[in-house]
Amino acid sequence: MTGKTVKLTVGQAIVRYLINQYTIIDGERHQLFAGVFGIFGHGNVTCLSEALEQVQDRLPTWRGQNEQSMALAAIGYAKAKLRRQIMIATTSVGPGATNMVTAAGVAHSNRLPVLLLSGDTYNNRLPDPVLQQVEHFGEPSTTVNDSFRAVSRYWDRITHPAQILSSLPQAVATMMDPADCGPAFIGLPQDVQEIAYDYPVEFFTETTWRIPRSRPDIQQVDEAVKILKAAKKPLIISGGGVRYSGAVEALMKFAEDRMIPVAETIAGKGAFVHDHPFYVGAIGIEGTDAAKELAESADVVIAVGTRLQDFTTGSWTTFRYDAKFININTARFDAKKHFSNPIVGDALECLEELNSKLEGWVCDASRIDEARKLYSDWNEAIDKGQAPTNASFPSYAQVIAVVNKHAKPTDTMVTAAGGLPGETIKNWRVKASNTFDCEFGFSCMGYEIAGAWGHAMAMNGDGVPIVLVGDGSYMMMNSDIYSSVLSGHKMIVVVCDNGGFAVINRLQTGMGVPGFNNLLKDARIKNKDNPPHVDFAKHAEAMGALAKHCESLSDLENAMEWAQTTDRTTVISINSDAYSWTPGGADWYVGVPEINDRQSIREAREGQEAFRKKQRQGI
C-alpha cells in the first residue's frame, strides 16, 4: 500500500472498480463486466448514472423496458458466456428494485452470476418517508431491498463509503466461485451514493479473475472407484455444471473410455450433440423413454454438475432403491444430496482424476448396446411424432422439427416455462455444443425473449438466438423485442399460440380437475365463443420487428428461411394444438386433494399414492 488516495463519490468509486476487473476467456483477457442494463429513477439517476455516463466506451449501458427483463437478459448473457463474463443491472428504489426479485430467483436457482445494483432509501432518514418507500413501523432499517436476501448469494447495503472496499471484492468473488455462484445484490442508499471519500489507489488496480478449479479429495475419488468397479449397469447424468466447467470433452472421454451411457438434465442439455454415440437424451419428467429405462435399471448413477431437482429425478421415483449415487459437484451441498457418495470439486478435474484411476476397467458392452437400442427406438418415436398430419393445428413437436431444421449449428435455441421446455427437451436435436438454453431451474415465464436478448449480445453476430415461446409467456413479457431492435441485436422469435396456458391445463385436467382459468376458453371472459385474438405478428411489427403469421407448417418452412435472411429481430407466429404432447419421461409428485366428491380427482389421488410408494426417501 502506497498511502496514496483518490477522492471519489461512492457511485464513481463503484464504477471505477468495476471497469478495472478482468477475466480470462479461451486464453484471452476481457473485461469481467461486459455492460450494464439500466432503467434510471430517483434512486440511481443522479449519482450512479453520472458515473456510468463517463465510461460508456468501456462499460456500455443498455436501456431496457422492464427491470425484471433487464436482469433476465443479464442472466441469458451469463449463460451464453458460460459464467465467465457478467452483466450488471441497476434500478431505482421501490418498484424498480422489487421488479428484479424474480430475476434474482432465476439466477439463484440456476447458479448464475449477475450483479444487481439497486437504489435504496436515505441512510440518514431525514426526508423520510420518501417517494416509493415502504415503511416498517417497528423496523425502520428494513426496506424493499431486504426482499433480495432470499434470492441472493451475496447481499449487502452500503451505509458508509468505506464499506465498498470490502463489499465489492467479496461480491465478485462470490459470483466467480463455482461453488457459491449466483446473484450478488448491493443496495445503494441515495445519500450514500453522493458522498466523496478518499479511496486507496490500490483499490482500483486492474485485477484479473480466474475461475478456480478445486481438485477432489483422494479418498472421495478412491471410494467412487470402488463403487464403479462393482457396477454392472451404470448411468451418467450430465448437468449444467459440466458446461460451465468446460468439462464437455472430458465427460465424453470418460463415457467413451468406460463405455457408460450419458443422459442430460435440462440445464445440461446442449453439451452433447443429438447423435453422439453415448448420448441417450434428457432424463426425468421431460426426458426420453430411453433415459428413463436406463435410470430405472441403473445400479450406479454418476451425477456430474447437477443439483438433482425433481424434474431430473422424477420426484425421486426414477431410480432403484438400492442404486448408488456418485455426485461430482463443486458445491458440497449438492454433492451430498440423498446420501450420495460425494466428489467435491471442479467437474473437469474430478472427471480426469476419476478416469485415470479407473484405467483398465470398462463396463460390459451389453450396457451401451442396450442404451443404443433404447435411444434408437426413441428417435423413431420422435420422427413419427414430428411427421406432418392433417390435424387442424400442428403440435409443438411438428413446429419444433421445422424450426430445428432451419436452425444453423451456430444458432442457440432459447425457451423457458410452460409446455415448450418438455417439448424442446424431447424434440430439439442439438447440432453443436452449448447452443441450447432452457430456463427451467426457476421455470420463469418471460425469460425467453429477455434471455435471448442477452444471448444475442454475447453471441455478437455468431449465429442468432432462436426463441420458442408460447402465447402465455409472450403476453407476460415481450417488450425486449423492442429492446433488441433498439440495440441492434437480432433474434428469431417463434410464437406458438395455443390459446392460453395449455401445459398447466394439461396438468390440471390430468389430475381430475375440469379445465379452469388456464385456456382462454375456460377463463372468465365476456365472449367465450369468440375470445379476442391477439395478432402477435402485428404486435411485434408495432415494436419495430419484422413479422409474419403462418397458417401451416409449409408456411413456417418458408418463414424460417426468410427469417434467417433478415437484418433485425424477426417474429413468426403460428397457431398450435393445445392438447397434443410428446409422450415419454418420468412421472411427477404433485398435490392432489386427499378427499373429493369427483371420481376423476379420487382416481388421480389413487394414482399419486401408488406413484409415491416408489420414491427414494433420502436413501
Coordinates of C-alpha atoms in Angstrom, one line a residue:
M1 CA 0.0 0.0 0.0
T2 CA 1.4 3.4 -1.0
G3 CA -0.8 5.5 1.2
K4 CA -2.0 7.4 -1.9
T5 CA -5.7 8.1 -2.3
V6 CA -8.1 9.4 -4.8
K7 CA -11.3 11.3 -3.8
L8 CA -14.4 9.9 -5.5
T9 CA -18.1 9.7 -4.7
V10 CA -19.4 6.2 -3.8
G11 CA -21.1 6.0 -7.2
Q12 CA -17.9 7.0 -9.0
A13 CA -15.8 4.6 -7.0
I14 CA -18.1 1.6 -7.7
V15 CA -17.9 2.2 -11.4
R16 CA -14.2 2.7 -11.4
Y17 CA -13.7 -0.5 -9.5
L18 CA -16.0 -2.5 -11.9
I19 CA -14.2 -1.3 -15.1
N20 CA -10.9 -2.5 -13.7
Q21 CA -12.0 -6.1 -13.2
Y22 CA -10.9 -8.6 -15.9
T23 CA -11.5 -12.3 -16.8
I24 CA -9.9 -14.9 -18.9
I25 CA -12.0 -16.4 -21.8
D26 CA -10.3 -19.0 -24.0
G27 CA -6.9 -17.7 -23.0
E28 CA -7.7 -14.1 -23.8
R29 CA -8.2 -11.2 -21.3
H30 CA -11.6 -9.5 -21.3
Q31 CA -13.4 -7.1 -19.1
L32 CA -15.2 -9.1 -16.4
F33 CA -18.3 -6.8 -16.6
A34 CA -19.4 -6.5 -20.2
G35 CA -22.1 -3.9 -19.7
V36 CA -25.0 -2.5 -17.7
F37 CA -28.7 -2.8 -18.2
G38 CA -30.2 0.3 -16.7
I39 CA -33.5 2.0 -16.0
F40 CA -32.9 5.2 -14.1
G41 CA -35.0 6.6 -11.4
H42 CA -34.6 8.8 -8.4
G43 CA -32.5 6.1 -6.6
N44 CA -29.8 5.8 -9.2
V45 CA -30.1 8.6 -11.8
T46 CA -28.2 11.5 -10.2
C47 CA -25.2 9.7 -8.8
L48 CA -24.6 6.2 -10.2
S49 CA -25.8 7.2 -13.7
E50 CA -23.4 10.2 -13.6
A51 CA -20.5 7.8 -13.1
L52 CA -21.7 5.4 -15.8
E53 CA -22.2 8.2 -18.3
Q54 CA -18.4 8.9 -18.2
V55 CA -17.3 5.4 -19.1
Q56 CA -19.7 4.4 -21.9
D57 CA -16.7 3.5 -24.1
R58 CA -15.6 0.8 -21.6
L59 CA -18.8 -0.1 -19.8
P60 CA -21.8 0.4 -22.1
T61 CA -25.2 1.0 -20.6
W62 CA -28.2 -0.6 -22.4
R63 CA -31.7 0.7 -21.9
G64 CA -34.2 -1.9 -21.1
Q65 CA -38.0 -1.7 -20.8
N66 CA -38.6 -3.6 -17.6
E67 CA -36.3 -4.2 -14.6
Q68 CA -37.1 -7.9 -14.5
S69 CA -36.4 -8.4 -18.1
M70 CA -33.1 -6.5 -17.9
A71 CA -31.9 -8.8 -15.2
L72 CA -33.1 -11.8 -17.2
A73 CA -31.2 -10.6 -20.2
A74 CA -28.1 -10.4 -18.0
I75 CA -28.7 -14.0 -17.0
G76 CA -29.0 -15.0 -20.6
Y77 CA -25.7 -13.3 -21.3
A78 CA -24.0 -15.2 -18.4
K79 CA -25.3 -18.5 -19.7
A80 CA -24.0 -17.8 -23.2
K81 CA -20.6 -16.9 -21.7
L82 CA -20.6 -20.0 -19.5
R83 CA -20.4 -17.8 -16.4
R84 CA -17.1 -16.3 -17.4
Q85 CA -18.4 -12.8 -18.0
I86 CA -21.0 -10.9 -16.1
M87 CA -23.6 -8.2 -16.8
I88 CA -24.9 -5.6 -14.3
A89 CA -28.5 -4.5 -13.8
T90 CA -29.3 -1.3 -12.0
T91 CA -32.6 0.1 -10.8
S92 CA -34.1 2.9 -8.8
V93 CA -35.7 2.4 -5.4
G94 CA -39.2 0.8 -4.7
P95 CA -40.9 -1.0 -7.6
G96 CA -37.8 -0.7 -9.8
A97 CA -35.9 -2.8 -7.3
T98 CA -38.7 -5.3 -6.5
N99 CA -39.2 -5.9 -10.2
M100 CA -35.8 -7.6 -10.2
V101 CA -36.6 -10.0 -7.4
T102 CA -38.0 -12.6 -9.8
A103 CA -34.9 -12.4 -11.9
A104 CA -32.7 -12.8 -8.9
G105 CA -34.6 -16.0 -8.1
V106 CA -33.8 -17.2 -11.6
A107 CA -30.1 -16.6 -11.2
H108 CA -30.0 -18.1 -7.7
S109 CA -31.8 -21.3 -8.7
N110 CA -29.7 -21.7 -11.8
R111 CA -26.4 -20.8 -10.1
L112 CA -25.7 -17.9 -12.4
P113 CA -23.8 -14.7 -11.8
V114 CA -25.4 -11.3 -12.2
L115 CA -24.6 -8.1 -10.3
L116 CA -27.7 -6.2 -9.1
L117 CA -27.2 -2.6 -8.0
S118 CA -30.3 -1.0 -6.7
G119 CA -31.0 2.4 -5.3
D120 CA -32.2 2.5 -1.7
T121 CA -33.9 5.0 0.7
Y122 CA -31.9 7.6 2.5
N123 CA -29.5 6.3 5.1
N124 CA -29.9 9.5 7.2
R125 CA -33.7 9.2 7.1
L126 CA -34.1 13.0 7.2
P127 CA -36.6 13.2 4.3
D128 CA -38.5 10.0 5.3
P129 CA -40.8 8.8 4.1
V130 CA -39.6 9.4 0.5
L131 CA -41.3 8.5 -2.8
Q132 CA -41.6 4.7 -3.2
Q133 CA -40.5 4.0 0.3
V134 CA -42.3 1.2 2.2
E135 CA -42.2 1.9 5.9
H136 CA -41.9 -0.8 8.6
F137 CA -43.1 0.7 11.8
G138 CA -41.0 -1.4 14.1
E139 CA -38.1 -1.9 11.8
P140 CA -37.0 1.4 10.3
S141 CA -33.9 0.0 8.7
T142 CA -35.9 -2.5 6.6
T143 CA -36.5 -1.5 3.0
V144 CA -37.9 -3.3 0.0
N145 CA -34.3 -4.3 -0.9
D146 CA -34.4 -6.7 2.0
S147 CA -36.6 -8.9 -0.2
F148 CA -33.5 -9.8 -2.2
R149 CA -32.0 -11.6 0.8
A150 CA -33.9 -14.8 0.0
V151 CA -32.7 -14.8 -3.7
S152 CA -29.1 -13.6 -3.5
R153 CA -25.8 -15.4 -2.9
Y154 CA -24.3 -12.2 -1.7
W155 CA -26.3 -9.4 -0.2
D156 CA -25.2 -6.0 1.2
R157 CA -26.4 -2.5 1.8
I158 CA -23.7 0.2 1.7
T159 CA -24.2 2.6 4.6
H160 CA -20.7 4.1 4.7
P161 CA -18.4 4.9 1.7
A162 CA -15.6 2.7 3.1
Q163 CA -17.7 -0.4 3.0
I164 CA -17.3 -0.9 -0.7
L165 CA -13.6 -1.6 -0.1
S166 CA -14.6 -5.0 1.3
S167 CA -18.1 -5.5 -0.2
L168 CA -17.3 -5.2 -4.0
P169 CA -14.4 -7.8 -3.9
Q170 CA -16.5 -10.2 -1.9
A171 CA -19.4 -9.8 -4.3
V172 CA -17.2 -10.5 -7.3
A173 CA -15.5 -13.5 -5.5
T174 CA -18.9 -15.0 -4.9
M175 CA -20.0 -14.7 -8.5
M176 CA -16.7 -16.2 -9.7
D177 CA -16.7 -19.1 -7.3
P178 CA -18.3 -22.2 -9.0
A179 CA -19.5 -23.5 -5.6
D180 CA -21.2 -20.2 -4.5
C181 CA -22.0 -18.8 -7.9
G182 CA -25.2 -16.8 -8.1
P183 CA -26.6 -13.2 -8.0
A184 CA -24.9 -10.6 -5.9
F185 CA -27.1 -7.7 -4.7
I186 CA -25.9 -4.4 -3.4
G187 CA -28.3 -1.7 -2.1
L188 CA -27.1 1.9 -2.5
P189 CA -28.9 4.5 -0.4
Q190 CA -29.3 7.7 -2.3
D191 CA -27.4 9.9 0.2
V192 CA -24.5 7.5 0.4
Q193 CA -24.0 7.4 -3.3
E194 CA -23.2 11.1 -3.4
I195 CA -20.6 11.1 -0.6
A196 CA -17.0 11.7 -1.5
Y197 CA -14.3 9.6 0.2
D198 CA -10.5 9.2 -0.1
Y199 CA -10.1 5.7 -1.5
P200 CA -6.7 4.0 -1.6
V201 CA -5.5 4.0 -5.2
E202 CA -4.7 0.3 -4.9
F203 CA -8.4 -0.5 -4.8
F204 CA -8.7 0.4 -8.5
T205 CA -5.7 -1.6 -9.6
E206 CA -6.6 -3.8 -12.6
T207 CA -7.4 -7.3 -11.3
T208 CA -7.7 -10.5 -13.4
W209 CA -10.1 -13.1 -12.0
R210 CA -9.7 -16.7 -12.9
I211 CA -12.4 -19.3 -12.1
P212 CA -10.9 -21.6 -9.6
R213 CA -10.7 -25.4 -10.3
S214 CA -10.9 -27.2 -7.0
R215 CA -9.3 -30.6 -7.1
P216 CA -11.1 -33.6 -5.5
D217 CA -10.2 -35.3 -2.3
I218 CA -8.3 -38.5 -3.0
Q219 CA -10.3 -40.6 -0.6
Q220 CA -13.6 -39.5 -2.2
V221 CA -12.2 -40.5 -5.6
D222 CA -11.0 -43.8 -4.3
E223 CA -14.4 -44.6 -2.8
A224 CA -16.0 -43.8 -6.1
V225 CA -13.6 -46.0 -8.0
K226 CA -14.6 -49.0 -5.7
I227 CA -18.3 -48.3 -6.3
L228 CA -17.9 -48.0 -10.1
K229 CA -15.7 -51.1 -10.4
A230 CA -18.6 -53.1 -8.9
A231 CA -21.2 -51.6 -11.2
K232 CA -23.0 -53.6 -13.9
K233 CA -25.4 -51.0 -15.2
P234 CA -24.0 -47.5 -14.6
L235 CA -25.5 -44.3 -16.0
I236 CA -24.0 -40.8 -16.2
I237 CA -26.2 -37.7 -15.7
S238 CA -24.6 -34.6 -17.2
G239 CA -25.8 -31.4 -15.6
G240 CA -25.3 -27.7 -16.3
G241 CA -22.1 -27.7 -14.3
V242 CA -20.4 -29.8 -17.0
R243 CA -20.9 -27.0 -19.4
Y244 CA -19.9 -24.2 -17.0
S245 CA -16.7 -26.1 -16.1
G246 CA -15.7 -26.6 -19.7
A247 CA -15.8 -30.3 -19.0
V248 CA -17.8 -31.5 -22.0
E249 CA -14.8 -33.1 -23.8
A250 CA -13.6 -34.7 -20.5
L251 CA -17.0 -36.2 -19.9
M252 CA -17.2 -37.5 -23.4
K253 CA -13.8 -39.2 -23.0
F254 CA -14.9 -40.6 -19.6
A255 CA -18.0 -42.1 -21.1
E256 CA -16.2 -43.5 -24.1
D257 CA -13.3 -44.9 -22.1
R258 CA -15.6 -46.6 -19.6
M259 CA -18.4 -47.5 -22.0
I260 CA -21.2 -45.7 -20.0
P261 CA -24.3 -44.1 -21.5
V262 CA -24.9 -40.4 -20.8
A263 CA -28.2 -38.7 -20.0
E264 CA -28.6 -34.9 -19.5
T265 CA -30.5 -32.7 -17.2
I266 CA -32.5 -29.7 -18.6
A267 CA -29.7 -27.3 -17.7
G268 CA -27.1 -29.8 -19.1
K269 CA -28.8 -30.3 -22.4
G270 CA -26.7 -28.9 -25.2
A271 CA -23.4 -30.3 -24.0
F272 CA -23.7 -33.4 -26.2
V273 CA -24.9 -33.3 -29.8
H274 CA -28.0 -35.3 -30.5
D275 CA -26.3 -38.1 -32.4
H276 CA -23.3 -38.7 -30.1
P277 CA -22.9 -42.5 -29.8
F278 CA -23.1 -42.5 -26.0
Y279 CA -25.9 -40.0 -25.6
V280 CA -29.4 -41.2 -24.7
G281 CA -31.3 -37.9 -24.3
A282 CA -32.5 -35.9 -21.3
I283 CA -33.6 -37.6 -18.1
G284 CA -36.6 -37.1 -15.9
I285 CA -40.1 -35.8 -16.3
E286 CA -39.4 -34.0 -19.5
G287 CA -36.9 -36.6 -20.7
T288 CA -36.7 -39.5 -23.1
D289 CA -38.0 -43.0 -22.5
A290 CA -34.5 -44.3 -23.2
A291 CA -33.0 -42.3 -20.3
K292 CA -35.9 -43.3 -18.1
E293 CA -35.5 -47.0 -18.7
L294 CA -31.7 -46.8 -18.2
A295 CA -32.2 -44.9 -14.9
E296 CA -34.7 -47.4 -13.6
S297 CA -32.2 -50.2 -14.2
A298 CA -29.0 -48.4 -13.1
D299 CA -27.1 -49.8 -10.1
V300 CA -24.7 -46.8 -10.0
V301 CA -25.5 -43.2 -11.1
I302 CA -22.7 -40.8 -11.7
A303 CA -24.3 -37.3 -11.4
V304 CA -22.0 -34.5 -12.7
G305 CA -22.7 -30.9 -12.0
T306 CA -26.4 -31.2 -11.2
R307 CA -28.5 -30.2 -8.2
L308 CA -30.8 -33.2 -8.9
Q309 CA -34.1 -31.3 -8.9
D310 CA -37.4 -33.2 -9.1
F311 CA -37.7 -32.8 -12.9
T312 CA -34.4 -34.7 -13.2
T313 CA -35.2 -37.4 -10.7
G314 CA -38.9 -37.9 -11.4
S315 CA -39.5 -36.7 -7.8
W316 CA -37.0 -39.4 -6.8
T317 CA -39.1 -42.3 -8.3
T318 CA -36.9 -42.9 -11.4
F319 CA -34.1 -44.9 -9.6
R320 CA -33.8 -48.2 -7.9
Y321 CA -34.0 -48.2 -4.1
D322 CA -30.5 -49.8 -4.0
A323 CA -28.9 -47.6 -6.7
K324 CA -25.8 -45.9 -5.5
F325 CA -25.1 -42.3 -6.4
I326 CA -21.7 -40.7 -7.1
N327 CA -22.2 -36.9 -7.1
I328 CA -19.5 -34.8 -8.6
N329 CA -20.1 -31.1 -7.8
T330 CA -18.2 -28.0 -6.8
A331 CA -20.8 -27.4 -4.1
R332 CA -20.7 -29.7 -1.1
F333 CA -24.4 -29.0 -0.6
D334 CA -25.3 -30.6 -4.0
A335 CA -22.6 -33.3 -3.8
K336 CA -24.1 -34.8 -0.6
K337 CA -27.8 -34.9 -1.6
H338 CA -29.7 -38.1 -0.9
F339 CA -26.7 -39.7 0.9
S340 CA -24.7 -39.8 -2.2
N341 CA -21.0 -40.6 -2.3
P342 CA -19.6 -37.1 -3.0
I343 CA -16.7 -36.0 -5.0
V344 CA -16.4 -32.3 -4.2
G345 CA -14.6 -30.4 -6.8
D346 CA -14.4 -29.0 -10.3
A347 CA -16.1 -31.3 -12.9
L348 CA -13.2 -31.3 -15.3
E349 CA -10.6 -32.0 -12.6
C350 CA -12.8 -34.7 -11.0
L351 CA -13.6 -36.5 -14.2
E352 CA -9.9 -36.6 -15.3
E353 CA -8.9 -37.9 -11.8
L354 CA -11.6 -40.5 -11.7
N355 CA -10.9 -41.6 -15.2
S356 CA -7.2 -42.1 -14.6
K357 CA -7.9 -44.2 -11.5
L358 CA -10.3 -46.4 -13.5
E359 CA -7.7 -47.3 -16.0
G360 CA -8.3 -50.9 -17.1
W361 CA -12.0 -51.0 -16.0
V362 CA -14.7 -50.9 -18.7
C363 CA -18.4 -51.5 -18.3
D364 CA -19.7 -54.6 -20.0
A365 CA -20.6 -53.8 -23.6
S366 CA -24.1 -55.0 -23.2
R367 CA -24.9 -51.8 -21.3
I368 CA -24.1 -49.4 -24.1
D369 CA -25.7 -51.8 -26.6
E370 CA -28.9 -51.6 -24.5
A371 CA -28.7 -47.8 -24.4
R372 CA -28.2 -47.5 -28.2
K373 CA -31.2 -49.8 -28.9
L374 CA -33.4 -47.8 -26.5
Y375 CA -32.3 -44.4 -27.9
S376 CA -32.8 -45.7 -31.5
D377 CA -36.4 -46.7 -30.5
W378 CA -36.9 -43.2 -29.0
N379 CA -35.7 -41.4 -32.1
E380 CA -38.1 -43.5 -34.3
A381 CA -40.9 -42.4 -32.0
I382 CA -39.8 -38.8 -32.2
D383 CA -39.6 -39.0 -36.0
K384 CA -43.2 -40.3 -36.1
G385 CA -44.5 -37.6 -33.7
Q386 CA -42.8 -34.9 -35.8
A387 CA -44.2 -36.1 -39.1
P388 CA -46.9 -33.8 -40.7
T389 CA -50.5 -34.8 -40.3
N390 CA -53.9 -33.5 -41.3
A391 CA -54.7 -32.1 -37.9
S392 CA -56.3 -28.6 -37.7
F393 CA -53.3 -27.2 -35.8
P394 CA -49.7 -28.5 -35.7
S395 CA -48.3 -29.9 -32.5
Y396 CA -45.4 -28.4 -30.7
A397 CA -43.3 -31.4 -31.9
Q398 CA -44.1 -30.6 -35.5
V399 CA -43.3 -26.9 -35.1
I400 CA -40.0 -27.6 -33.3
A401 CA -39.0 -30.0 -36.1
V402 CA -39.4 -27.3 -38.7
V403 CA -37.6 -24.6 -36.6
N404 CA -34.8 -27.1 -35.8
K405 CA -34.4 -28.0 -39.4
H406 CA -33.7 -24.3 -40.3
A407 CA -31.5 -23.5 -37.3
K408 CA -27.8 -23.2 -38.1
P409 CA -25.3 -25.0 -36.0
T410 CA -24.2 -21.7 -34.6
D411 CA -27.8 -20.6 -33.6
T412 CA -28.9 -21.1 -30.0
M413 CA -32.4 -22.3 -29.1
V414 CA -33.9 -20.3 -26.1
T415 CA -37.0 -21.2 -24.2
A416 CA -38.5 -21.4 -20.7
A417 CA -41.6 -22.4 -18.7
G418 CA -44.9 -23.9 -19.9
G419 CA -45.1 -26.6 -22.5
L420 CA -42.1 -25.8 -24.6
P421 CA -39.4 -27.0 -22.2
G422 CA -40.7 -30.5 -22.3
E423 CA -41.3 -30.4 -26.0
T424 CA -37.9 -28.9 -26.9
I425 CA -36.0 -31.2 -24.4
K426 CA -37.5 -34.2 -26.2
N427 CA -37.7 -32.9 -29.8
W428 CA -34.9 -30.4 -30.4
R429 CA -31.8 -32.1 -31.9
V430 CA -28.7 -30.2 -30.8
K431 CA -26.3 -29.7 -33.6
A432 CA -23.4 -28.1 -31.7
S433 CA -22.3 -27.9 -28.1
N434 CA -23.7 -25.0 -26.0
T435 CA -26.4 -24.0 -28.4
F436 CA -29.4 -24.8 -26.1
D437 CA -30.8 -22.8 -23.3
C438 CA -34.0 -23.8 -21.5
E439 CA -34.5 -21.9 -18.3
F440 CA -36.2 -24.4 -16.1
G441 CA -34.4 -24.0 -12.8
F442 CA -37.0 -21.4 -11.8
S443 CA -39.4 -22.1 -14.7
C444 CA -39.7 -18.3 -15.3
M445 CA -42.3 -17.3 -17.8
G446 CA -41.0 -14.3 -19.6
Y447 CA -37.3 -15.4 -19.7
E448 CA -37.5 -16.4 -23.3
I449 CA -37.3 -13.1 -25.2
A450 CA -35.4 -11.2 -22.5
G451 CA -32.8 -14.1 -22.1
A452 CA -32.4 -14.2 -25.9
W453 CA -31.6 -10.5 -25.9
G454 CA -28.7 -11.3 -23.6
H455 CA -27.7 -14.3 -25.7
A456 CA -27.6 -12.1 -28.8
M457 CA -25.3 -9.6 -27.1
A458 CA -23.0 -12.4 -26.1
M459 CA -23.0 -14.1 -29.5
N460 CA -22.1 -10.9 -31.2
G461 CA -23.4 -12.0 -34.6
D462 CA -22.0 -15.5 -34.5
G463 CA -25.4 -17.1 -35.1
V464 CA -28.7 -15.8 -33.7
P465 CA -30.9 -16.9 -30.7
I466 CA -34.0 -18.7 -31.9
V467 CA -36.7 -18.2 -29.3
L468 CA -39.6 -20.7 -28.9
V469 CA -42.3 -19.1 -26.8
G470 CA -45.9 -19.8 -26.0
D471 CA -48.6 -17.2 -26.2
G472 CA -48.9 -17.1 -22.4
S473 CA -45.2 -16.3 -21.8
Y474 CA -45.3 -13.8 -24.8
M475 CA -48.1 -11.9 -23.2
M476 CA -46.3 -11.9 -19.9
M477 CA -43.1 -10.3 -21.1
N478 CA -42.4 -9.2 -24.7
S479 CA -41.0 -5.7 -24.6
D480 CA -37.5 -6.8 -25.3
I481 CA -38.4 -7.4 -28.9
Y482 CA -38.3 -3.6 -28.9
S483 CA -35.1 -3.6 -26.9
S484 CA -33.4 -5.9 -29.4
V485 CA -34.5 -3.7 -32.3
L486 CA -33.4 -0.6 -30.5
S487 CA -29.9 -2.0 -29.7
G488 CA -29.4 -3.9 -33.0
H489 CA -29.3 -7.4 -31.5
K490 CA -31.2 -9.8 -33.8
M491 CA -33.2 -12.8 -32.6
I492 CA -35.8 -15.0 -34.3
V493 CA -38.9 -15.4 -32.2
V494 CA -41.4 -18.2 -32.9
V495 CA -44.7 -17.7 -31.0
C496 CA -46.8 -20.9 -30.6
D497 CA -50.4 -19.7 -30.0
N498 CA -52.4 -22.5 -28.3
G499 CA -55.0 -20.3 -26.7
G500 CA -53.7 -19.9 -23.2
F501 CA -51.7 -21.7 -20.6
A502 CA -52.0 -25.1 -22.2
V503 CA -49.5 -27.2 -20.3
I504 CA -50.8 -26.3 -16.9
N505 CA -54.3 -27.0 -18.2
R506 CA -52.9 -30.5 -19.1
L507 CA -51.7 -30.9 -15.5
Q508 CA -55.0 -29.6 -14.1
T509 CA -57.2 -31.9 -16.1
G510 CA -54.8 -34.8 -15.8
M511 CA -55.3 -34.6 -12.0
G512 CA -59.1 -34.7 -12.4
V513 CA -60.0 -31.0 -12.2
P514 CA -62.1 -29.7 -15.0
G515 CA -60.4 -27.1 -17.2
F516 CA -60.5 -23.8 -15.3
N517 CA -58.9 -20.4 -15.9
N518 CA -55.9 -21.7 -18.0
L519 CA -57.1 -21.9 -21.5
L520 CA -58.8 -18.7 -22.7
K521 CA -62.0 -20.6 -23.4
D522 CA -62.1 -21.7 -19.8
A523 CA -61.4 -18.3 -18.3
R524 CA -63.9 -15.6 -17.1
I525 CA -64.3 -13.7 -20.4
K526 CA -67.0 -11.7 -22.0
N527 CA -67.4 -13.8 -25.1
K528 CA -66.5 -17.5 -24.6
D529 CA -67.5 -18.5 -28.1
N530 CA -65.2 -16.0 -29.7
P531 CA -62.4 -14.8 -27.3
P532 CA -60.5 -11.7 -28.5
H533 CA -57.5 -12.9 -30.6
V534 CA -54.0 -11.3 -30.3
D535 CA -52.3 -10.7 -33.6
F536 CA -48.8 -11.5 -32.5
A537 CA -47.2 -10.6 -35.8
K538 CA -48.8 -7.1 -35.9
H539 CA -47.9 -6.6 -32.2
A540 CA -44.3 -7.4 -33.0
E541 CA -44.3 -5.1 -36.0
A542 CA -45.5 -2.3 -33.8
M543 CA -42.3 -2.7 -31.8
G544 CA -40.1 -2.5 -34.9
A545 CA -39.6 -6.1 -35.6
L546 CA -40.2 -7.9 -38.9
A547 CA -43.0 -10.4 -38.6
K548 CA -45.2 -13.0 -40.3
H549 CA -48.1 -15.2 -39.3
C550 CA -48.1 -18.8 -40.5
E551 CA -51.2 -20.8 -41.3
S552 CA -49.4 -24.1 -41.8
L553 CA -46.1 -26.0 -41.4
S554 CA -45.2 -25.2 -45.0
D555 CA -45.8 -21.5 -44.2
L556 CA -43.5 -22.0 -41.3
E557 CA -40.8 -23.5 -43.5
N558 CA -40.9 -20.5 -45.8
A559 CA -40.9 -18.1 -42.8
M560 CA -37.9 -19.7 -41.2
E561 CA -35.9 -19.5 -44.4
W562 CA -36.9 -15.8 -44.7
A563 CA -36.1 -15.1 -41.0
Q564 CA -32.5 -16.3 -41.5
T565 CA -32.0 -13.6 -44.1
T566 CA -33.5 -10.6 -42.2
D567 CA -31.5 -7.7 -40.7
R568 CA -33.3 -7.4 -37.4
T569 CA -35.4 -9.3 -34.9
T570 CA -38.0 -11.3 -36.7
V571 CA -41.1 -12.7 -35.2
I572 CA -43.1 -15.7 -36.6
S573 CA -46.5 -16.7 -35.1
I574 CA -48.3 -19.9 -35.7
N575 CA -51.4 -21.4 -34.1
S576 CA -50.6 -24.7 -32.4
D577 CA -52.6 -27.5 -30.8
A578 CA -53.3 -27.2 -27.1
Y579 CA -53.8 -30.9 -26.5
S580 CA -51.0 -32.8 -28.3
W581 CA -48.0 -33.6 -26.3
T582 CA -44.9 -35.8 -26.8
P583 CA -45.2 -38.8 -24.6
G584 CA -42.4 -40.2 -22.5
G585 CA -40.3 -39.4 -19.5
A586 CA -40.9 -39.9 -15.7
D587 CA -43.8 -39.1 -13.5
W588 CA -44.1 -36.2 -11.1
Y589 CA -45.1 -35.6 -7.5
V590 CA -48.0 -33.1 -7.4
G591 CA -50.6 -32.2 -4.8
V592 CA -54.0 -33.8 -5.3
P593 CA -56.9 -33.3 -2.8
E594 CA -57.0 -36.1 -0.3
I595 CA -60.7 -36.1 -0.3
N596 CA -63.1 -35.0 -3.0
D597 CA -66.6 -35.8 -4.4
R598 CA -65.3 -36.0 -8.0
Q599 CA -64.5 -39.5 -9.2
S600 CA -61.8 -38.1 -11.5
I601 CA -60.0 -36.5 -8.6
R602 CA -60.3 -39.6 -6.4
E603 CA -58.7 -41.7 -9.2
A604 CA -55.9 -39.1 -9.7
R605 CA -55.3 -39.3 -5.9
E606 CA -55.1 -43.1 -6.0
G607 CA -52.6 -42.8 -8.9
Q608 CA -50.5 -40.3 -6.9
E609 CA -50.5 -42.6 -3.8
A610 CA -49.3 -45.5 -5.9
F611 CA -46.6 -43.3 -7.5
R612 CA -45.3 -42.0 -4.2
K613 CA -44.6 -45.5 -2.9
K614 CA -41.8 -45.7 -5.5
Q615 CA -40.0 -42.7 -4.0
R616 CA -36.5 -42.9 -2.6
Q617 CA -36.9 -41.0 0.6
G618 CA -33.4 -39.7 1.2
I619 CA -31.7 -43.0 0.9

